[in-house]
């Protein structure tokens, strides 16, 4: 039972353009969402997060949008850079005390120079 | 200064052997995790420990035995290794409390069972 889904396994974007990565979830108890970036042979690194009380959070070139009614979140990267090429995972968790993060299956982003 | 470090990075071993993976975090976090990334690239929770106590055991075979000697360490011992245990194992830590926070991951241990 995959509670967090990333339906696009891969995405290619031209350098300088916007990258949009999508994530859907099924569990309405989730109230905190995160995006991680992963390079080959490295561990996932935290990118940006959003609490369910917000619908947008921005950090530099990265913006996460949350649509609770649709149980959907997206990560926007503007402008995309070749160094952004990596696998992106979305993750979700409950309020304090959950002790686990549920991950999506990942989307491989390739930014073309 | 690495926040979450795990050793070894690569581990190749024969079926039936017993092996351990070590993990240490210097972030002062109270919760540590083991995740498994299988061949399909799913990142699945195996265990979580809070203040050295096992909180989550996500239906992992009892050949896998985590041990947390203190809050900063969470080791994973695997008995009687099987081919299906081949995967990348990630250790992580976070501070679970009133405010949600992110987990920090180690660089992973690629286990290959032959």
mmCIF file with all atom_site columns, N, CA, C and O in Angstrom, chain B residues 9-37:
data_model
loop_
_atom_site.group_PDB
_atom_site.id
_atom_site.type_symbol
_atom_site.label_atom_id
_atom_site.label_alt_id
_atom_site.label_comp_id
_atom_site.label_asym_id
_atom_site.label_entity_id
_atom_site.label_seq_id
_atom_site.pdbx_PDB_ins_code
_atom_site.Cartn_x
_atom_site.Cartn_y
_atom_site.Cartn_z
_atom_site.occupancy
_atom_site.B_iso_or_equiv
_atom_site.pdbx_formal_charge
_atom_site.auth_seq_id
_atom_site.auth_comp_id
_atom_site.auth_asym_id
_atom_site.auth_atom_id
_atom_site.pdbx_PDB_model_num
ATOM 1   N N  . UNK B 1 9  ? 30.771 1.554   3.848  1.00 0.00 ? 9  UNK B N  1
ATOM 2   C CA . UNK B 1 9  ? 29.996 2.062   2.723  1.00 0.00 ? 9  UNK B CA 1
ATOM 3   C C  . UNK B 1 9  ? 29.619 0.927   1.757  1.00 0.00 ? 9  UNK B C  1
ATOM 4   O O  . UNK B 1 9  ? 28.553 0.957   1.141  1.00 0.00 ? 9  UNK B O  1
ATOM 5   N N  . UNK B 1 10 ? 30.503 -0.029  1.626  1.00 0.00 ? 10 UNK B N  1
ATOM 6   C CA . UNK B 1 10 ? 30.232 -1.194  0.780  1.00 0.00 ? 10 UNK B CA 1
ATOM 7   C C  . UNK B 1 10 ? 30.501 -2.461  1.592  1.00 0.00 ? 10 UNK B C  1
ATOM 8   O O  . UNK B 1 10 ? 31.458 -2.513  2.366  1.00 0.00 ? 10 UNK B O  1
ATOM 9   N N  . UNK B 1 11 ? 29.669 -3.453  1.353  1.00 0.00 ? 11 UNK B N  1
ATOM 10  C CA . UNK B 1 11 ? 29.812 -4.716  2.070  1.00 0.00 ? 11 UNK B CA 1
ATOM 11  C C  . UNK B 1 11 ? 29.416 -5.841  1.121  1.00 0.00 ? 11 UNK B C  1
ATOM 12  O O  . UNK B 1 11 ? 28.277 -5.886  0.656  1.00 0.00 ? 11 UNK B O  1
ATOM 13  N N  . UNK B 1 12 ? 30.363 -6.705  0.813  1.00 0.00 ? 12 UNK B N  1
ATOM 14  C CA . UNK B 1 12 ? 30.090 -7.864  -0.026 1.00 0.00 ? 12 UNK B CA 1
ATOM 15  C C  . UNK B 1 12 ? 30.347 -9.099  0.819  1.00 0.00 ? 12 UNK B C  1
ATOM 16  O O  . UNK B 1 12 ? 31.414 -9.224  1.430  1.00 0.00 ? 12 UNK B O  1
ATOM 17  N N  . UNK B 1 13 ? 29.369 -9.986  0.865  1.00 0.00 ? 13 UNK B N  1
ATOM 18  C CA . UNK B 1 13 ? 29.493 -11.136 1.745  1.00 0.00 ? 13 UNK B CA 1
ATOM 19  C C  . UNK B 1 13 ? 28.747 -12.328 1.169  1.00 0.00 ? 13 UNK B C  1
ATOM 20  O O  . UNK B 1 13 ? 27.916 -12.180 0.262  1.00 0.00 ? 13 UNK B O  1
ATOM 21  N N  . UNK B 1 14 ? 29.030 -13.483 1.699  1.00 0.00 ? 14 UNK B N  1
ATOM 22  C CA . UNK B 1 14 ? 28.382 -14.693 1.189  1.00 0.00 ? 14 UNK B CA 1
ATOM 23  C C  . UNK B 1 14 ? 27.104 -14.983 1.950  1.00 0.00 ? 14 UNK B C  1
ATOM 24  O O  . UNK B 1 14 ? 26.928 -14.577 3.124  1.00 0.00 ? 14 UNK B O  1
ATOM 25  N N  . UNK B 1 15 ? 26.228 -15.678 1.282  1.00 0.00 ? 15 UNK B N  1
ATOM 26  C CA . UNK B 1 15 ? 24.974 -16.142 1.910  1.00 0.00 ? 15 UNK B CA 1
ATOM 27  C C  . UNK B 1 15 ? 25.291 -16.896 3.176  1.00 0.00 ? 15 UNK B C  1
ATOM 28  O O  . UNK B 1 15 ? 26.261 -17.660 3.233  1.00 0.00 ? 15 UNK B O  1
ATOM 29  N N  . UNK B 1 16 ? 24.485 -16.687 4.187  1.00 0.00 ? 16 UNK B N  1
ATOM 30  C CA . UNK B 1 16 ? 24.639 -17.420 5.431  1.00 0.00 ? 16 UNK B CA 1
ATOM 31  C C  . UNK B 1 16 ? 25.518 -16.727 6.456  1.00 0.00 ? 16 UNK B C  1
ATOM 32  O O  . UNK B 1 16 ? 25.496 -17.076 7.644  1.00 0.00 ? 16 UNK B O  1
ATOM 33  N N  . UNK B 1 17 ? 26.298 -15.719 5.997  1.00 0.00 ? 17 UNK B N  1
ATOM 34  C CA . UNK B 1 17 ? 27.154 -14.998 6.941  1.00 0.00 ? 17 UNK B CA 1
ATOM 35  C C  . UNK B 1 17 ? 26.345 -14.041 7.808  1.00 0.00 ? 17 UNK B C  1
ATOM 36  O O  . UNK B 1 17 ? 25.193 -13.720 7.512  1.00 0.00 ? 17 UNK B O  1
ATOM 37  N N  . UNK B 1 18 ? 27.000 -13.579 8.881  1.00 0.00 ? 18 UNK B N  1
ATOM 38  C CA . UNK B 1 18 ? 26.432 -12.556 9.749  1.00 0.00 ? 18 UNK B CA 1
ATOM 39  C C  . UNK B 1 18 ? 27.270 -11.284 9.592  1.00 0.00 ? 18 UNK B C  1
ATOM 40  O O  . UNK B 1 18 ? 28.499 -11.356 9.583  1.00 0.00 ? 18 UNK B O  1
ATOM 41  N N  . UNK B 1 19 ? 26.584 -10.146 9.467  1.00 0.00 ? 19 UNK B N  1
ATOM 42  C CA . UNK B 1 19 ? 27.325 -8.888  9.298  1.00 0.00 ? 19 UNK B CA 1
ATOM 43  C C  . UNK B 1 19 ? 26.646 -7.770  10.083 1.00 0.00 ? 19 UNK B C  1
ATOM 44  O O  . UNK B 1 19 ? 25.449 -7.839  10.400 1.00 0.00 ? 19 UNK B O  1
ATOM 45  N N  . UNK B 1 20 ? 27.430 -6.723  10.360 1.00 0.00 ? 20 UNK B N  1
ATOM 46  C CA . UNK B 1 20 ? 26.900 -5.555  11.062 1.00 0.00 ? 20 UNK B CA 1
ATOM 47  C C  . UNK B 1 20 ? 27.212 -4.274  10.304 1.00 0.00 ? 20 UNK B C  1
ATOM 48  O O  . UNK B 1 20 ? 28.248 -4.172  9.633  1.00 0.00 ? 20 UNK B O  1
ATOM 49  N N  . UNK B 1 21 ? 26.295 -3.332  10.426 1.00 0.00 ? 21 UNK B N  1
ATOM 50  C CA . UNK B 1 21 ? 26.492 -1.990  9.898  1.00 0.00 ? 21 UNK B CA 1
ATOM 51  C C  . UNK B 1 21 ? 26.370 -1.033  11.081 1.00 0.00 ? 21 UNK B C  1
ATOM 52  O O  . UNK B 1 21 ? 25.446 -1.159  11.893 1.00 0.00 ? 21 UNK B O  1
ATOM 53  N N  . UNK B 1 22 ? 27.310 -0.094  11.144 1.00 0.00 ? 22 UNK B N  1
ATOM 54  C CA . UNK B 1 22 ? 27.293 0.834   12.280 1.00 0.00 ? 22 UNK B CA 1
ATOM 55  C C  . UNK B 1 22 ? 26.822 2.219   11.838 1.00 0.00 ? 22 UNK B C  1
ATOM 56  O O  . UNK B 1 22 ? 27.062 2.635   10.702 1.00 0.00 ? 22 UNK B O  1
ATOM 57  N N  . UNK B 1 23 ? 26.179 2.917   12.753 1.00 0.00 ? 23 UNK B N  1
ATOM 58  C CA . UNK B 1 23 ? 25.707 4.271   12.451 1.00 0.00 ? 23 UNK B CA 1
ATOM 59  C C  . UNK B 1 23 ? 25.885 5.151   13.676 1.00 0.00 ? 23 UNK B C  1
ATOM 60  O O  . UNK B 1 23 ? 25.576 4.743   14.809 1.00 0.00 ? 23 UNK B O  1
ATOM 61  N N  . UNK B 1 24 ? 26.352 6.365   13.413 1.00 0.00 ? 24 UNK B N  1
ATOM 62  C CA . UNK B 1 24 ? 26.539 7.343   14.483 1.00 0.00 ? 24 UNK B CA 1
ATOM 63  C C  . UNK B 1 24 ? 26.058 8.702   14.015 1.00 0.00 ? 24 UNK B C  1
ATOM 64  O O  . UNK B 1 24 ? 26.275 9.070   12.857 1.00 0.00 ? 24 UNK B O  1
ATOM 65  N N  . UNK B 1 25 ? 25.404 9.432   14.894 1.00 0.00 ? 25 UNK B N  1
ATOM 66  C CA . UNK B 1 25 ? 25.001 10.801  14.544 1.00 0.00 ? 25 UNK B CA 1
ATOM 67  C C  . UNK B 1 25 ? 25.512 11.760  15.621 1.00 0.00 ? 25 UNK B C  1
ATOM 68  O O  . UNK B 1 25 ? 25.494 11.437  16.809 1.00 0.00 ? 25 UNK B O  1
ATOM 69  N N  . UNK B 1 26 ? 25.954 12.941  15.160 1.00 0.00 ? 26 UNK B N  1
ATOM 70  C CA . UNK B 1 26 ? 26.490 13.935  16.095 1.00 0.00 ? 26 UNK B CA 1
ATOM 71  C C  . UNK B 1 26 ? 25.614 15.174  16.147 1.00 0.00 ? 26 UNK B C  1
ATOM 72  O O  . UNK B 1 26 ? 26.086 16.281  16.441 1.00 0.00 ? 26 UNK B O  1
ATOM 73  N N  . UNK B 1 27 ? 24.326 14.985  15.855 1.00 0.00 ? 27 UNK B N  1
ATOM 74  C CA . UNK B 1 27 ? 23.392 16.114  15.796 1.00 0.00 ? 27 UNK B CA 1
ATOM 75  C C  . UNK B 1 27 ? 22.623 16.297  17.101 1.00 0.00 ? 27 UNK B C  1
ATOM 76  O O  . UNK B 1 27 ? 21.812 17.213  17.211 1.00 0.00 ? 27 UNK B O  1
ATOM 77  N N  . UNK B 1 28 ? 22.828 15.384  18.039 1.00 0.00 ? 28 UNK B N  1
ATOM 78  C CA . UNK B 1 28 ? 22.085 15.469  19.286 1.00 0.00 ? 28 UNK B CA 1
ATOM 79  C C  . UNK B 1 28 ? 20.626 15.063  19.157 1.00 0.00 ? 28 UNK B C  1
ATOM 80  O O  . UNK B 1 28 ? 19.815 15.370  20.029 1.00 0.00 ? 28 UNK B O  1
ATOM 81  N N  . UNK B 1 29 ? 20.287 14.375  18.077 1.00 0.00 ? 29 UNK B N  1
ATOM 82  C CA . UNK B 1 29 ? 18.903 13.950  17.864 1.00 0.00 ? 29 UNK B CA 1
ATOM 83  C C  . UNK B 1 29 ? 18.509 12.827  18.803 1.00 0.00 ? 29 UNK B C  1
ATOM 84  O O  . UNK B 1 29 ? 19.360 12.052  19.269 1.00 0.00 ? 29 UNK B O  1
ATOM 85  N N  . UNK B 1 30 ? 17.198 12.715  19.048 1.00 0.00 ? 30 UNK B N  1
ATOM 86  C CA . UNK B 1 30 ? 16.730 11.671  19.957 1.00 0.00 ? 30 UNK B CA 1
ATOM 87  C C  . UNK B 1 30 ? 16.182 10.442  19.231 1.00 0.00 ? 30 UNK B C  1
ATOM 88  O O  . UNK B 1 30 ? 15.854 9.445   19.863 1.00 0.00 ? 30 UNK B O  1
ATOM 89  N N  . UNK B 1 31 ? 16.060 10.511  17.913 1.00 0.00 ? 31 UNK B N  1
ATOM 90  C CA . UNK B 1 31 ? 15.457 9.416   17.161 1.00 0.00 ? 31 UNK B CA 1
ATOM 91  C C  . UNK B 1 31 ? 16.350 9.019   15.999 1.00 0.00 ? 31 UNK B C  1
ATOM 92  O O  . UNK B 1 31 ? 16.875 9.878   15.286 1.00 0.00 ? 31 UNK B O  1
ATOM 93  N N  . UNK B 1 32 ? 16.531 7.720   15.844 1.00 0.00 ? 32 UNK B N  1
ATOM 94  C CA . UNK B 1 32 ? 17.335 7.203   14.744 1.00 0.00 ? 32 UNK B CA 1
ATOM 95  C C  . UNK B 1 32 ? 16.565 6.127   14.005 1.00 0.00 ? 32 UNK B C  1
ATOM 96  O O  . UNK B 1 32 ? 15.665 5.483   14.569 1.00 0.00 ? 32 UNK B O  1
ATOM 97  N N  . UNK B 1 33 ? 16.912 5.946   12.742 1.00 0.00 ? 33 UNK B N  1
ATOM 98  C CA . UNK B 1 33 ? 16.151 5.068   11.843 1.00 0.00 ? 33 UNK B CA 1
ATOM 99  C C  . UNK B 1 33 ? 17.093 4.224   11.005 1.00 0.00 ? 33 UNK B C  1
ATOM 100 O O  . UNK B 1 33 ? 18.208 4.633   10.702 1.00 0.00 ? 33 UNK B O  1
ATOM 101 N N  . UNK B 1 34 ? 16.547 3.091   10.576 1.00 0.00 ? 34 UNK B N  1
ATOM 102 C CA . UNK B 1 34 ? 17.146 2.341   9.481  1.00 0.00 ? 34 UNK B CA 1
ATOM 103 C C  . UNK B 1 34 ? 16.125 2.254   8.353  1.00 0.00 ? 34 UNK B C  1
ATOM 104 O O  . UNK B 1 34 ? 14.967 1.879   8.589  1.00 0.00 ? 34 UNK B O  1
ATOM 105 N N  . UNK B 1 35 ? 16.580 2.616   7.160  1.00 0.00 ? 35 UNK B N  1
ATOM 106 C CA . UNK B 1 35 ? 15.780 2.505   5.950  1.00 0.00 ? 35 UNK B CA 1
ATOM 107 C C  . UNK B 1 35 ? 16.486 1.556   4.990  1.00 0.00 ? 35 UNK B C  1
ATOM 108 O O  . UNK B 1 35 ? 17.710 1.467   4.974  1.00 0.00 ? 35 UNK B O  1
ATOM 109 N N  . UNK B 1 36 ? 15.680 0.895   4.174  1.00 0.00 ? 36 UNK B N  1
ATOM 110 C CA . UNK B 1 36 ? 16.216 0.000   3.147  1.00 0.00 ? 36 UNK B CA 1
ATOM 111 C C  . UNK B 1 36 ? 15.764 0.502   1.786  1.00 0.00 ? 36 UNK B C  1
ATOM 112 O O  . UNK B 1 36 ? 14.572 0.799   1.596  1.00 0.00 ? 36 UNK B O  1
ATOM 113 N N  . UNK B 1 37 ? 16.719 0.613   0.866  1.00 0.00 ? 37 UNK B N  1
ATOM 114 C CA . UNK B 1 37 ? 16.365 0.946   -0.518 1.00 0.00 ? 37 UNK B CA 1
ATOM 115 C C  . UNK B 1 37 ? 16.632 -0.280  -1.366 1.00 0.00 ? 37 UNK B C  1
ATOM 116 O O  . UNK B 1 37 ? 17.777 -0.686  -1.549 1.00 0.00 ? 37 UNK B O  1
#
